[in-house]
Short mmCIF file of C-alpha atoms in Angstrom, two decimals:
data_model
loop_
_atom_site.label_atom_id
_atom_site.label_comp_id
_atom_site.label_asym_id
_atom_site.label_seq_id
_atom_site.Cartn_x
_atom_site.Cartn_y
_atom_site.Cartn_z
CA MET A 1 28.38 27.96 74.54
CA THR A 2 27.78 31.94 75.11
CA ASP A 3 26.05 34.13 72.90
CA PRO A 4 29.29 35.02 71.06
CA GLU A 5 30.41 31.83 70.48
CA ARG A 6 27.10 30.20 69.19
CA CYS A 7 26.72 33.21 66.98
CA ALA A 8 30.30 32.29 65.49
CA ALA A 9 29.55 28.77 65.19
CA GLU A 10 26.52 29.36 63.22
CA HIS A 11 27.60 32.04 60.91
CA GLU A 12 30.99 29.16 60.43
CA LEU A 13 28.63 26.64 59.72
CA PHE A 14 25.69 28.30 57.75
CA GLU A 15 28.91 29.92 55.50
CA LEU A 16 30.06 26.18 54.79
CA VAL A 17 26.81 25.12 53.33
CA ARG A 18 26.31 28.08 51.64
CA LYS A 19 29.42 27.31 49.78
CA ALA A 20 28.28 24.09 49.39
CA GLY A 21 25.56 24.80 47.39
CA PHE A 22 23.30 24.32 50.32
CA GLU A 23 23.83 20.14 49.65
CA GLY A 24 26.20 17.31 51.01
CA PRO A 25 27.17 16.65 55.04
CA ALA A 26 27.27 20.09 55.51
CA TRP A 27 23.44 21.22 54.84
CA LYS A 28 22.59 17.30 56.64
CA LEU A 29 24.59 18.44 59.67
CA LEU A 30 22.87 22.48 59.31
CA ALA A 31 19.32 20.94 58.17
CA ASP A 32 19.64 18.10 61.18
CA SER A 33 20.56 21.07 63.90
CA LEU A 34 17.82 23.27 62.32
CA VAL A 35 14.95 19.87 62.74
CA ARG A 36 15.54 19.08 65.91
CA HIS A 37 15.39 23.01 67.54
CA ALA A 38 12.34 23.03 65.92
CA LEU A 39 11.06 19.75 67.28
CA ALA A 40 12.22 20.82 70.94
CA VAL A 41 9.81 24.48 70.71
CA LEU A 42 7.31 23.51 67.89
CA GLY A 43 6.31 20.61 68.89
CA PRO A 44 5.02 21.89 72.55
CA TRP A 45 3.97 24.92 71.16
CA VAL A 46 1.70 22.89 68.66
CA ARG A 47 0.20 20.46 71.37
CA SER A 48 -0.52 22.97 73.72
CA GLY A 49 -2.47 25.17 71.23
CA TRP A 50 0.63 27.74 72.05
CA ILE A 51 1.31 27.83 68.39
CA PHE A 52 -1.77 30.30 67.50
CA ALA A 53 -0.74 32.66 70.32
CA VAL A 54 2.53 32.74 68.45
CA ALA A 55 0.61 33.23 65.16
CA GLU A 56 -1.43 35.90 66.43
CA ARG A 57 1.44 37.73 67.97
CA GLU A 58 3.30 37.39 64.22
CA GLY A 59 0.22 39.09 63.10
CA MET A 60 -1.22 36.00 61.59
CA PRO A 61 -4.19 35.44 63.69
CA LEU A 62 -6.57 31.87 62.88
CA ARG A 63 -8.88 32.02 65.45
CA PRO A 64 -9.69 28.64 65.50
CA THR A 65 -12.70 27.12 66.63
CA ALA A 66 -12.74 25.19 69.84
CA GLN A 67 -13.01 21.69 67.35
CA GLU A 68 -10.30 23.06 65.29
CA ARG A 69 -8.03 23.65 68.77
CA LEU A 70 -8.46 20.68 69.83
CA LEU A 71 -7.59 18.72 66.70
CA VAL A 72 -4.07 19.31 66.09
CA GLU A 73 -3.76 19.52 69.89
CA THR A 74 -4.31 15.91 69.86
CA ARG A 75 -5.51 13.60 66.82
CA PHE A 76 -3.33 16.03 64.12
CA ALA A 77 -0.40 17.07 66.30
CA GLU A 78 1.93 15.26 64.68
CA ASP A 79 1.14 15.49 61.25
CA PHE A 80 1.38 19.53 62.12
CA VAL A 81 4.54 19.12 63.40
CA ARG A 82 6.00 17.36 60.65
CA GLU A 83 4.65 18.57 58.01
CA THR A 84 5.32 22.47 58.95
CA ILE A 85 8.90 21.37 60.07
CA THR A 86 9.47 19.69 56.51
CA ARG A 87 8.11 22.71 54.58
CA ALA A 88 9.68 24.97 56.43
CA LEU A 89 13.20 23.15 55.96
CA GLU A 90 12.37 23.11 52.52
CA ARG A 91 11.10 27.20 52.23
CA PHE A 92 14.54 27.86 54.41
CA ARG A 93 16.94 26.30 51.93
CA ARG A 94 15.42 27.77 48.97
CA ALA A 95 15.36 31.32 50.43
CA ALA A 96 18.84 30.65 50.98
CA ARG A 97 20.10 29.95 47.80
CA ASP A 98 18.33 32.46 46.66
CA GLY A 99 19.92 35.20 48.95
CA ASP A 100 16.79 35.97 50.38
CA GLY A 101 17.19 33.76 53.70
CA TRP A 102 19.18 34.79 56.79
CA ASP A 103 20.92 37.33 57.14
CA ALA A 104 24.23 36.35 59.19
CA ASP A 105 24.98 39.80 60.28
CA GLY A 106 21.61 40.27 61.55
CA ALA A 107 20.45 39.80 65.15
CA GLN A 108 18.51 37.38 64.58
CA SER A 109 20.09 33.62 65.75
CA LEU A 110 19.54 30.99 62.98
CA GLY A 111 17.43 28.85 65.27
CA GLY A 112 15.18 32.04 65.59
CA TYR A 113 14.66 32.77 62.27
CA PHE A 114 14.35 29.39 61.57
CA LEU A 115 11.33 29.16 64.18
CA GLY A 116 9.56 32.03 62.48
CA VAL A 117 9.96 30.26 58.84
CA CYS A 118 7.73 27.03 60.88
CA VAL A 119 5.25 29.54 62.46
CA ARG A 120 4.49 31.48 58.78
CA ALA A 121 4.11 27.35 57.72
CA PHE A 122 2.22 26.03 60.35
CA VAL A 123 -0.27 29.12 59.42
CA GLU A 124 -0.17 27.58 55.75
CA HIS A 125 -0.80 24.32 56.51
CA PHE A 126 -3.49 25.08 58.76
CA ARG A 127 -5.81 27.00 56.22
CA ARG A 128 -5.19 24.62 54.32
CA SER A 129 -6.02 21.83 55.84
CA ARG A 130 -9.29 24.21 57.07
CA ARG A 131 -10.13 25.35 53.53
CA GLY A 132 -10.01 21.29 52.14
CA GLY A 133 -11.99 20.34 55.05
CA ASP A 134 -9.48 17.69 57.04
CA LEU A 135 -10.24 18.97 60.49
CA TYR A 136 -13.62 18.21 60.15
CA ARG A 137 -13.55 14.73 59.48
CA TYR A 138 -12.79 13.67 62.98
CA GLN A 139 -15.81 14.26 65.94
CA PRO A 140 -14.23 14.72 69.23
CA ALA A 141 -15.84 13.66 72.17
CA SER A 142 -13.83 15.79 74.80
CA THR A 143 -13.61 19.19 75.29
CA VAL A 144 -10.23 21.50 74.54
CA ALA A 145 -7.93 22.41 77.63
CA VAL A 146 -7.17 25.62 78.70
CA VAL A 147 -4.16 26.80 77.20
CA SER A 148 -1.94 28.45 80.05
CA GLN A 149 -1.18 32.42 78.63
CA ASP A 150 2.70 31.68 79.84
CA GLY A 151 2.82 29.57 77.19
CA PRO A 152 3.74 25.86 77.50
CA GLU A 153 4.94 24.20 80.80
CA LEU A 154 8.61 22.72 80.81
CA SER A 155 7.11 19.10 81.73
CA GLU A 156 5.38 19.61 77.97
CA VAL A 157 8.83 20.65 76.67
CA LEU A 158 10.49 17.95 77.91
CA ALA A 159 7.79 15.18 76.68
CA ALA A 160 7.30 16.46 73.89
CA ALA A 161 11.28 16.32 72.21
CA GLU A 162 10.81 13.00 71.00
CA ASP A 163 13.54 12.98 67.74
CA ILE A 164 11.02 12.48 64.80
CA ALA A 165 14.22 14.37 62.44
CA GLY A 166 15.17 11.29 60.68
CA SER A 167 11.29 11.32 59.56
CA VAL A 168 11.36 14.77 58.58
CA VAL A 169 14.46 14.46 56.19
CA SER A 170 13.64 11.16 54.64
CA ARG A 171 10.05 12.88 53.66
CA LEU A 172 12.35 15.50 51.70
CA ALA A 173 14.48 12.73 50.42
CA PHE A 174 10.89 11.37 49.57
CA ARG A 175 9.59 14.28 47.61
CA SER A 176 12.92 15.29 45.32
CA ARG A 177 12.77 11.73 44.52
CA LEU A 178 8.80 11.22 43.45
CA GLU A 179 10.08 14.75 41.47
CA GLY A 180 11.86 12.40 38.76
CA LEU A 181 8.39 11.01 38.08
CA SER A 182 5.81 10.99 36.09
CA GLU A 183 2.16 12.85 37.55
CA ARG A 184 1.05 9.56 37.38
CA ASP A 185 3.57 7.83 38.36
CA ARG A 186 4.30 10.47 41.13
CA ALA A 187 0.35 10.44 42.46
CA LEU A 188 0.72 6.37 42.46
CA ALA A 189 3.91 6.22 44.68
CA TRP A 190 2.19 8.78 47.34
CA GLY A 191 -1.13 7.03 47.57
CA LYS A 192 1.38 3.30 48.13
CA ALA A 193 3.54 5.58 50.66
CA MET A 194 -0.05 6.95 52.55
CA GLY A 195 -1.23 3.20 52.95
CA LEU A 196 -3.88 3.96 50.64
CA SER A 197 -5.02 0.72 48.63
CA ALA A 198 -5.51 -0.26 45.02
CA GLY A 199 -9.12 0.75 44.97
CA GLU A 200 -8.79 4.18 46.15
CA ILE A 201 -5.97 4.82 43.88
CA ALA A 202 -7.62 3.69 41.28
CA GLN A 203 -10.59 6.22 42.02
CA LEU A 204 -8.50 9.05 42.75
CA PHE A 205 -6.12 9.03 40.09
CA ALA A 206 -7.80 7.83 37.45
CA PHE A 207 -6.47 4.70 36.65
CA PRO A 208 -8.91 2.51 34.37
CA SER A 209 -8.63 -0.36 37.05
CA VAL A 210 -7.05 -2.13 40.07
CA PRO A 211 -5.18 -4.44 37.99
CA ALA A 212 -3.60 -1.38 35.98
CA VAL A 213 -2.62 0.01 39.06
CA GLU A 214 -1.10 -2.92 40.61
CA VAL A 215 0.90 -3.80 37.33
CA ARG A 216 2.01 -0.31 36.95
CA TRP A 217 3.39 -0.37 40.54
CA ALA A 218 5.27 -3.89 40.01
CA GLY A 219 7.27 -2.29 37.43
CA LEU A 220 7.84 1.02 39.31
CA ARG A 221 9.07 -0.94 42.20
CA SER A 222 11.16 -3.25 39.11
CA ASP A 223 12.40 -0.08 38.08
CA HIS A 224 13.07 2.05 41.82
CA ASP A 225 15.09 0.14 43.95
CA TRP A 226 13.92 2.76 46.53
CA MET A 227 10.39 1.98 46.29
CA THR A 228 10.94 -1.22 47.96
CA GLY A 229 9.18 -1.59 51.18
CA LEU A 230 7.43 1.78 50.46
CA ASP A 231 3.93 -0.01 50.38
CA GLY A 232 4.46 -1.66 53.81
CA GLN A 233 4.94 -5.12 52.01
CA GLU A 234 7.87 -6.91 52.74
CA VAL A 235 10.05 -8.46 49.14
CA ALA A 236 8.81 -11.93 48.48
CA GLU A 237 12.10 -14.09 48.88
#
């Protein structure tokens, strides 16, 4: 597909999604396309550390320490990629609905625009993780690999092109469902999905006791079918 053909296809799809209110099958198709494009690019950027150079070029220098770089590139790479793309997709959708998003008549491609949104989302997530101390709870045993100034190698791009688009879309659906719950029930569902124990949930979210957590969880599972299996437990026959 030539550039003019690609631009025409992007404009047509975006217009269909806009008319549908960024809902339904058209939005799902567009979101899937954006996520797959971002995964193919952002994954290698994060795993090679090139994302920090990109952020600096965009006027958002992070200046990570050697330890921070290593943790992002290895232990937390997948989490950073998923969280970044999830937040970027939410922001893209919100801005598009408000009329402040991608300019279909501009020079920037839709994929290029979304990558820019992803870079900003990565910067914000990194800064949050740094402030919260998440990047300092693991002590690495090795040193940081040297990153090429020309960006990641093609082999890295191919190796990192795993398909986790469904995971990101599922996370967005999960967040949407959480919005319909009370604050405490939302915290409980989130805790179960993250694999926290009943004791940890009780302590973190001020439940009176462990039995209180389990009783409320049983009630939520009974009232909301989508919570079945959320905690990794199979339903008893």
